[in-house]
XYZ file of C-alpha atoms in Angstrom:
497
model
C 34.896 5.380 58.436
C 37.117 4.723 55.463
C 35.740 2.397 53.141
C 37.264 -0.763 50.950
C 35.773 -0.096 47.854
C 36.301 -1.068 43.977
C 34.933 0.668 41.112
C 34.368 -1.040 37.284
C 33.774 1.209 33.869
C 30.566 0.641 32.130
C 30.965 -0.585 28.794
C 27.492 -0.219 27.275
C 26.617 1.686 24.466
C 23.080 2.111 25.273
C 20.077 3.303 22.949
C 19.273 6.421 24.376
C 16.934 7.497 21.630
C 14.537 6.298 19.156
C 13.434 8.216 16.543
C 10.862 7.372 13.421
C 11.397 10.323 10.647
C 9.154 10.556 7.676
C 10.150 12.451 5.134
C 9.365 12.896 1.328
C 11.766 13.627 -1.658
C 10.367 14.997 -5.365
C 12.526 14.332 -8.238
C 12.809 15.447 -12.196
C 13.891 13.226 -14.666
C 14.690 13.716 -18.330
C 15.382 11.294 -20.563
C 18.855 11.387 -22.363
C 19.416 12.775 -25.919
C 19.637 8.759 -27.537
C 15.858 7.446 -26.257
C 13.008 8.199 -27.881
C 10.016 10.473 -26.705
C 7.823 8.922 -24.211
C 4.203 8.153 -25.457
C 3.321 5.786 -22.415
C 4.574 4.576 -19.004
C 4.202 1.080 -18.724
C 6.852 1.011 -14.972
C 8.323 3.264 -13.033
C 9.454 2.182 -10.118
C 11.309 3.862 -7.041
C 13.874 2.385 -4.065
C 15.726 4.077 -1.953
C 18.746 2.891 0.349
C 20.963 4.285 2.637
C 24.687 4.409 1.944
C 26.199 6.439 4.804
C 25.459 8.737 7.915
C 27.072 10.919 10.139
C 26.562 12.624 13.454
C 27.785 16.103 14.610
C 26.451 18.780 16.580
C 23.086 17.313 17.718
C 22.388 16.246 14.070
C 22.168 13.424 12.520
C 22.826 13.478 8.589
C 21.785 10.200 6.300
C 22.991 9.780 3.178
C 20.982 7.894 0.145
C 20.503 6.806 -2.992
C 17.098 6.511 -5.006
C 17.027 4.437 -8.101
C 14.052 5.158 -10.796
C 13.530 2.740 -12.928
C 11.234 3.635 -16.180
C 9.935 1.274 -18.704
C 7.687 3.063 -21.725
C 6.687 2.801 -25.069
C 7.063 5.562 -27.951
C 4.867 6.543 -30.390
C 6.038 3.290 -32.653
C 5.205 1.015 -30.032
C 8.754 0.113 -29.329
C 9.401 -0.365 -25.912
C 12.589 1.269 -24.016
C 14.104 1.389 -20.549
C 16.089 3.669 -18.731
C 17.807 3.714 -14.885
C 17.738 7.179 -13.199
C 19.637 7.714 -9.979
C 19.551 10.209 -7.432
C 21.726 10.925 -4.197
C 19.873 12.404 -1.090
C 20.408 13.740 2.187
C 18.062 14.016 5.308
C 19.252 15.336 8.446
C 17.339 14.874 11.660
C 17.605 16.591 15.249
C 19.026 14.193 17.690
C 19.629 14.796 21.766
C 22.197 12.412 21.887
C 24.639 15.002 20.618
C 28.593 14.391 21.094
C 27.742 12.176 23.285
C 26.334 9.630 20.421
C 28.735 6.857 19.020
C 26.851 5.154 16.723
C 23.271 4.941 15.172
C 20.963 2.092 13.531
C 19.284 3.294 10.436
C 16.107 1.148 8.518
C 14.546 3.263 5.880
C 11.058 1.780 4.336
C 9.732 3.284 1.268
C 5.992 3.998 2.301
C 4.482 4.736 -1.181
C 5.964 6.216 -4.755
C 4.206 8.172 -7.768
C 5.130 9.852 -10.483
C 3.482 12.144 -13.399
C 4.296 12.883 -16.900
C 5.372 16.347 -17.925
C 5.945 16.121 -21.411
C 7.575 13.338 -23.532
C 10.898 13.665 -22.680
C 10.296 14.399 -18.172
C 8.990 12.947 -15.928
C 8.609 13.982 -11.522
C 8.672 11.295 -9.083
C 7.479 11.616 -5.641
C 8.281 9.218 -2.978
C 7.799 8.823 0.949
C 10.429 7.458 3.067
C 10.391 6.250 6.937
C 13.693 5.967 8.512
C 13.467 3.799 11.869
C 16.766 5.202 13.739
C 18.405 4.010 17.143
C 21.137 6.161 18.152
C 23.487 4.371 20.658
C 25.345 6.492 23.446
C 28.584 4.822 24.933
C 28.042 4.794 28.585
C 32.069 6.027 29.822
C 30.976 6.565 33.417
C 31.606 4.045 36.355
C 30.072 2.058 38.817
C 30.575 0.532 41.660
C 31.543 -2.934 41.793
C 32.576 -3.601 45.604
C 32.706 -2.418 49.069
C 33.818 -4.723 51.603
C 32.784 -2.958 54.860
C 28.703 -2.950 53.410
C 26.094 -5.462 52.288
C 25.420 -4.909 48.767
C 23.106 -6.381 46.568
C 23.775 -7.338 43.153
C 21.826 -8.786 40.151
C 22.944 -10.838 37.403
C 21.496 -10.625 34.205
C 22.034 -12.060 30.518
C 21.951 -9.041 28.634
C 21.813 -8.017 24.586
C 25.221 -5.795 23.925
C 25.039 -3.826 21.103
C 28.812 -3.130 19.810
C 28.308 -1.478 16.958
C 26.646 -0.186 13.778
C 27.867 0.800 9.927
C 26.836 1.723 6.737
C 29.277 0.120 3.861
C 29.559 -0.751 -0.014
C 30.757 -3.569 -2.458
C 31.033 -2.779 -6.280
C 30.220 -5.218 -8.971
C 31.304 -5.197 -12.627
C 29.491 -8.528 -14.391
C 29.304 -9.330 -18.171
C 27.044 -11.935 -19.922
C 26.125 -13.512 -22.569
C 21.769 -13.670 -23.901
C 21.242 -16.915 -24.739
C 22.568 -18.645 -27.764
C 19.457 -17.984 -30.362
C 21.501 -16.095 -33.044
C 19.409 -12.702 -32.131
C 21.095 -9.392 -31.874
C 19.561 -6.702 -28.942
C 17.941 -3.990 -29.865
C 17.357 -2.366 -27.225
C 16.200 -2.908 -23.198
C 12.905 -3.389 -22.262
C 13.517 -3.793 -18.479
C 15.881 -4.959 -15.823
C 15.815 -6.177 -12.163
C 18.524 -6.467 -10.045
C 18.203 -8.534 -6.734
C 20.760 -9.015 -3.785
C 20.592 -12.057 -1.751
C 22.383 -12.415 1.164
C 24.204 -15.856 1.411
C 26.399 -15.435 4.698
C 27.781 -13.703 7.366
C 31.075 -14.767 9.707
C 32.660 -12.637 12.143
C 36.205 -13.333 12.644
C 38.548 -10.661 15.346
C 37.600 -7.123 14.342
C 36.605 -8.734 10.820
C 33.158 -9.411 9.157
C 32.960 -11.749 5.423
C 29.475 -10.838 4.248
C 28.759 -13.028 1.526
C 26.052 -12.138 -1.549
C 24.643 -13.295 -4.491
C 23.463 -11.273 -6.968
C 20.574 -12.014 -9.535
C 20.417 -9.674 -12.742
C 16.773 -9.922 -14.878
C 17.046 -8.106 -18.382
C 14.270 -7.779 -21.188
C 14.934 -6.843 -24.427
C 13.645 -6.446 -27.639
C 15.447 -8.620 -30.446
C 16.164 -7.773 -33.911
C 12.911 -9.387 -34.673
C 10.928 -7.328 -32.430
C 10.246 -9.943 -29.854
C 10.901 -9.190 -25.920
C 13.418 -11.887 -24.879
C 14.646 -12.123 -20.741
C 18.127 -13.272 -20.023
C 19.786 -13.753 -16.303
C 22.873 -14.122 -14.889
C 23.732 -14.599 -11.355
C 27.209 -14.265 -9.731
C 28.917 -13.707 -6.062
C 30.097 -10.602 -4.338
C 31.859 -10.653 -1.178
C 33.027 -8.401 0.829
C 35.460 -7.953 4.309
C 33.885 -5.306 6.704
C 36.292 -4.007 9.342
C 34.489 -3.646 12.591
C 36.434 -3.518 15.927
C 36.232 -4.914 19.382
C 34.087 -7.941 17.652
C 34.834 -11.593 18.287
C 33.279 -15.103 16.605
C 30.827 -15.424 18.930
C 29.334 -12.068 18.126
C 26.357 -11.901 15.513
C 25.563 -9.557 13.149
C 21.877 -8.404 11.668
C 22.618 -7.346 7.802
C 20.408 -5.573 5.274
C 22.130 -5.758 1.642
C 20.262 -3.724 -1.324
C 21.411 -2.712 -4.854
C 21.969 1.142 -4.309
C 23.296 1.785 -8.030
C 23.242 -0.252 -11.073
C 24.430 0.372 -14.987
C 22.881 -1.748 -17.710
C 23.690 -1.734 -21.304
C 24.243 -3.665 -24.135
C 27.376 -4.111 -26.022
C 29.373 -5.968 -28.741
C 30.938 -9.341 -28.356
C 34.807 -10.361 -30.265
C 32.374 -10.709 -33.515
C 30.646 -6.873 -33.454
C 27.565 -8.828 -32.429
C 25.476 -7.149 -30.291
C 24.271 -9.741 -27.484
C 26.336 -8.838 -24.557
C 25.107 -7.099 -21.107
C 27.470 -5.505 -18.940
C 26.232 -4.895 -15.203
C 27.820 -2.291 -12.944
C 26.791 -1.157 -9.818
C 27.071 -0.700 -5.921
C 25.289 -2.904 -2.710
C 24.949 -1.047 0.094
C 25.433 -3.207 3.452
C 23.638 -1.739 6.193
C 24.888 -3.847 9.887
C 24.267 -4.148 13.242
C 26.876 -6.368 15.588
C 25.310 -7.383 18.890
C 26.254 -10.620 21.497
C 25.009 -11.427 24.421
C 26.711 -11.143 27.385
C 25.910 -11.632 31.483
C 26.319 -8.002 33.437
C 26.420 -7.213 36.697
C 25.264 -4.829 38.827
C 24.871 -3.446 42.402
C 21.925 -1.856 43.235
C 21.474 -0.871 46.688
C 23.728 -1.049 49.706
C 23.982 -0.140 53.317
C 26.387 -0.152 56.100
C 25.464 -1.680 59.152
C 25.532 0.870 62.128
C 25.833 3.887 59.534
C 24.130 6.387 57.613
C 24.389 5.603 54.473
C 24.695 8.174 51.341
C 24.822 5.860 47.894
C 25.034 7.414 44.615
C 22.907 6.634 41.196
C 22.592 6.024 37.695
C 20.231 5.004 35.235
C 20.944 2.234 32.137
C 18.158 1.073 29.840
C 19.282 -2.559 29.140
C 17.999 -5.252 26.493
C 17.340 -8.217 29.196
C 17.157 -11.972 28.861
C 17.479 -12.007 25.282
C 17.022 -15.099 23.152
C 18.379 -15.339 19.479
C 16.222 -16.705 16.662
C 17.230 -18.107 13.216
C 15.863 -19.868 10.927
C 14.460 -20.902 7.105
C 10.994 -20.536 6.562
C 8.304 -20.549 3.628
C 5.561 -18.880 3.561
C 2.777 -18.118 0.780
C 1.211 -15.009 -0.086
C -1.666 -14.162 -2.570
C -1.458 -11.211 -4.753
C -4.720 -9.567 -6.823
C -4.686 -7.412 -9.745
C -6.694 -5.010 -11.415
C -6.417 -6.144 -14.605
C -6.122 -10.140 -16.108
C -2.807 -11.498 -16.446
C -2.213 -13.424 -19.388
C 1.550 -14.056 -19.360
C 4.466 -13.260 -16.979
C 7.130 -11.977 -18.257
C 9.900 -11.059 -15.435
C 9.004 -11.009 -11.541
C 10.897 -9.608 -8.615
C 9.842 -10.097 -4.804
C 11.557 -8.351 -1.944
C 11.237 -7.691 1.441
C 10.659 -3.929 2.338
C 10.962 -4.260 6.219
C 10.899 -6.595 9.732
C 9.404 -5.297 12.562
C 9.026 -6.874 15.378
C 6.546 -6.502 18.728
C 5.256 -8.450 21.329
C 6.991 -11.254 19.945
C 5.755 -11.352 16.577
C 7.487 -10.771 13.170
C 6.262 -8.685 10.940
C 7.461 -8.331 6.929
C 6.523 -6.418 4.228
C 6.562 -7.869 1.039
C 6.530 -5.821 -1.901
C 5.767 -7.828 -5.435
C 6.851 -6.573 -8.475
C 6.483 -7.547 -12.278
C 5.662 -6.849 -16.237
C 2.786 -8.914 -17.468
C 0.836 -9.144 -20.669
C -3.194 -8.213 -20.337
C -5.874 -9.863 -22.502
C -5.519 -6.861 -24.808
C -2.027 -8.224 -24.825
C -0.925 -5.281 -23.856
C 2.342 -4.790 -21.684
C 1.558 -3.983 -18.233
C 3.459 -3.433 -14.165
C 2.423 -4.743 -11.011
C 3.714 -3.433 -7.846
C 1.775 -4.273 -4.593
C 3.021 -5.016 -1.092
C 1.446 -7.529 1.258
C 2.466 -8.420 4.666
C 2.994 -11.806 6.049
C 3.506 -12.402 10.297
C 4.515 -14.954 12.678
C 4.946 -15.585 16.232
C 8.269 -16.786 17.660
C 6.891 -17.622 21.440
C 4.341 -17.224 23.812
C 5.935 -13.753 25.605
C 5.368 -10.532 24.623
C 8.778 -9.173 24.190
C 10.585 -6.651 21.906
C 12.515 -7.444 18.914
C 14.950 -6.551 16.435
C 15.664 -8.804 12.927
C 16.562 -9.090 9.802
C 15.002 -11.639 6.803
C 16.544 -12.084 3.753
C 15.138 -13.970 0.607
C 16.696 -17.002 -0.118
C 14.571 -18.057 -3.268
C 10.865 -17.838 -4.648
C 8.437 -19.112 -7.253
C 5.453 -18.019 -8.084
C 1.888 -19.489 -9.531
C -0.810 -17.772 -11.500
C -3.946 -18.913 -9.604
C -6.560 -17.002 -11.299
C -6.820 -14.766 -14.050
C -6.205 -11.907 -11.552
C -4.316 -13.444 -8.527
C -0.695 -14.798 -8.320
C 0.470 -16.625 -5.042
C 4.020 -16.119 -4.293
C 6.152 -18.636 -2.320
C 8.797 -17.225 -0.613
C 11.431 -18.775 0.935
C 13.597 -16.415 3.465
C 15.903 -16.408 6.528
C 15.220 -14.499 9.573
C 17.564 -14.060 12.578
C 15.586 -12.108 15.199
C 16.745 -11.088 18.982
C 13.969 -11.189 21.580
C 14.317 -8.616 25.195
C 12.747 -6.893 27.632
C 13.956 -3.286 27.945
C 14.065 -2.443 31.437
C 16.248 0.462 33.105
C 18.651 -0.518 35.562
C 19.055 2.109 39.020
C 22.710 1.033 39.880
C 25.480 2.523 42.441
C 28.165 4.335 41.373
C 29.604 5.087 44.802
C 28.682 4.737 48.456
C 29.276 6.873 51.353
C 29.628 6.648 55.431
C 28.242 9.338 56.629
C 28.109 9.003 60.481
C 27.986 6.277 63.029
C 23.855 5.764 64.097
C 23.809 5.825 67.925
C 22.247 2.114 68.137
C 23.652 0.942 71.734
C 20.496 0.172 73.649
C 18.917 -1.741 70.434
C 17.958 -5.387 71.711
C 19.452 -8.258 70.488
C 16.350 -9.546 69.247
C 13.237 -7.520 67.841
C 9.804 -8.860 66.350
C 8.648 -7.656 63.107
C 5.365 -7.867 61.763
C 6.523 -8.958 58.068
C 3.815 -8.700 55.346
C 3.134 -10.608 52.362
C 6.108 -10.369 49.746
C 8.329 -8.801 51.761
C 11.792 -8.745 51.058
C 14.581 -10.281 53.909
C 16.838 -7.491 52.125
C 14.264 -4.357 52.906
C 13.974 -5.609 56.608
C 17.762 -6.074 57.292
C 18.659 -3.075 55.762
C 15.531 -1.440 58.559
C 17.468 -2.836 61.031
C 21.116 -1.963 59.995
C 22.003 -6.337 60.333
C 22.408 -9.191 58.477
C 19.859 -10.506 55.937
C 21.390 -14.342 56.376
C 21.167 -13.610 60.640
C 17.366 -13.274 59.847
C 17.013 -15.963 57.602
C 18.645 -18.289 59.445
C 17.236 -17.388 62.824
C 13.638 -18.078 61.446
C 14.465 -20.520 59.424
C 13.703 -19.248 55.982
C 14.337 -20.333 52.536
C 13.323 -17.660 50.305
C 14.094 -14.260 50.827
C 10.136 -13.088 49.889
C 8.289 -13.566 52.426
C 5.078 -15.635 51.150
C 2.529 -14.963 53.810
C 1.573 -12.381 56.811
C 4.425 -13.831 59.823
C 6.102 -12.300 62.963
C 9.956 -12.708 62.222
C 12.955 -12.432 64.869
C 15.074 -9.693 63.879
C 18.845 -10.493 65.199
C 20.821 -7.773 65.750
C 25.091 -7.116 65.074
């Protein structure tokens, strides 16, 4: 029997693995030539962020930076700053192998430590998770008609991840400390926050827009510890293809390098800062899109060979954004006095069964009751639930602003304000037909017109026509049925063709 059939290409690039890779790095730092020796560390503080991957040979390689940040006082009491920075690279078995396209990388730092050598080196130790999806672009094909067989097809609204990228935008900022007539002396400490403002996906184009926030102490002329700020705009045009405006995109944005210093102004006054450095834009560009697909079939009077597949699919997915504000309470060891610069930032989102989950990680220099200068750095988690189901999730949040409120002695609660856009699925795998076959005529020419069937509770029409090599609507209509599941124990008339 020669068949009428028509074929489609799949066009999913489909998560075929999920990995979760914890891994540690050890650094040595020594302090340059123009500090002085170190008699205390007051901060150091470690981030790491990834700037770049690639995939060959069953491997996958990731590519980071990790920026050290020391504050410490000498043996004077004078206290200094300096910004180390070190590249890494991690590279992790995959299955996926030529075969893989594209991969989503989130990398958490778990905990960081450090110890002091001597005065002038210091070793850092940090743990890193990287959360990795790596995406497989389904080339095969399917079947998409035959007109001499019944086929049934579902419909579903599914999530369509297109793709995935690691990029970069450079800054180069200079400002003015405020107007007091001081000179710097030095730098005490610095922070450096990225804020992500807005995304817009245009044809095969993506504008992420930033804002970045720069925090710098110093010490004066006259030996006080002044902060100054500045905050400016970075933008940057990410080429990504096959992507339209309706498409979204989830984006991570972190400072992976930064250069402070001080430096002279027209006059040979010293009150300038200059700020260089890199943000590292990690993205993920998904939409959501109906599919369809044919998963059994059979040809009346036949035997009937049909061929299969297997594609795990992000189902009925619902897309969540919003603005929210949320507190969270904060306790330290030690009495704080006096704040003198603060940083929040969010270390992760995870979500499951619905639920979002963010780390929080608060950061800051404070003055004891000994009034001595001290760091904070403590993370906290804060959850909520988006809807009654239980379903899987992917997200992003992003701080939008924050204040903060000394409520005790030793507790600070931080408001946060943040975005969030979240996607919500059900992974399910999907048996579909590539191809169906003939494969000889069943001898039915003494089968009655009508047979009685003994159909049990849910039941489907579809599994008793296909039994009988007829029609599902002949039996639905002969026995006058509206659903296709049958409900309760009946006898059905079976027509035949």
């Amino acid at each position: 029997m020669e068949l009428c059939k028509e074929y489609k290409a799949m066009s999913f690039n489909e998560g075929r693995e999920r990995l979760t890779e914890k891994f540690e790095l050890d650094f040595q730092e020594n302090l340059p030539q123009y500090l002085d020796d170190i008699d205390r560390v007051i901060k150091c503080s470690v981030s790491s962020v990834v700037t770049n991957y690639d995939m060959s040979d069953s491997k996958l390689t990731i590519h980071g930076k990790t920026i050290i940040c020391l504050t410490y006082m000498n043996k004077d009491m004078c206290t200094f700053s300096n910004i180390f920075e070190e590249e890494f690279t991690k590279s992790i078995d995959i299955d996926s192998g030529d075969f893989a396209s594209f991969a989503d990388i989130r990398l958490e730092t778990k905990y960081s430590n450090f110890r002091l050598i001597n005065q002038r080196r210091i070793d850092v130790h940090t743990s890193l998770c990287a959360r990795i999806c790596v995406y497989r672009k389904n080339t095969g094909k399917c079947l998409s008609e035959c007109k001499n067989a019944f086929t049934r097809q579902i419909k579903l609204p599914c999530l369509i991840d297109k793709t995935s990228g690691v990029c970069s935008a450079e800054f180069d900022e200079t400002f003015s400390i405020s107007g007091s007539g001081s000179q710097i002396k030095n730098i005490v400490n610095s922070y450096g926050i990225c804020y992500l403002e807005d995304t817009k996906i245009i044809k095969d184009k993506m504008l992420v827009k930033l804002r970045i926030e720069v925090s710098v102490l110093y010490m004066s002329d006259d030996n006080n510890i002044e902060k100054c700020s500045n905050s400016f705009s970075l933008s940057k045009i990410v080429d990504v293809s096959d992507c339209d405006e309706d498409d979204k995109a989830l984006v991570e944005a972190a400072i992976s390098s930064i250069y402070i210093k001080s430096r002279a102004d027209s006059d040979n006054v010293l009150n300038e800062i200059e700020t260089v450095g890199t943000v590292a834009i990690n993205y993920k560009v998904s939409t959501i899109a109906e599919q369809n697909f044919i998963t059994d079939s059979y040809i009346p009077h036949y035997n009937t060979d049909v061929l299969r597949d297997k594609v795990l699919i992000k189902r009925t997915p619902v897309y969540y954004y919003d603005d929210r504000s949320d507190e969270l309470i904060f306790e330290s060891d030690k009495n704080i006095i006096e704040v003198i610069d603060l940083k929040p930032s969010i270390e992760s989102c995870t979500i499951k069964e619905s639920t979002v989950k963010l780390s929080v990680k608060l950061s800051f220099l404070y003055y004891d009751d000994t009034s001595q200068l001290c760091y904070y750095e403590k993370s906290a988690d804060l959850s909520f639930k988006l809807n009654d189901s239980e379903c899987e999730g992917e997200g992003t949040a992003n701080i939008i602003s924050y204040d903060f409120v000394i409520k005790s002695t030793d507790k600070i609660a931080l408001r946060l304000n943040y975005s969030y856009r979240v996607y919500l699925f059900e992974s399910q795998n999907i048996d579909y037909l590539t191809d169906i076959e003939a494969n000889g005529e069943i001898s039915d020419t003494g089968a009655p017109e009508l047979t009685l069937y003994f159909a049990s509770k849910n039941e489907d029409i579809w599994d008793i026509a296909k039994k009988f090599s007829t029609d599902m609507s002949l039996i639905m209509e002969e026995n006058n049925l509206s659903s296709q599941i049958i409900e309760n124990k009946m006898v059905l008339l079976v027509p035949g063709m």
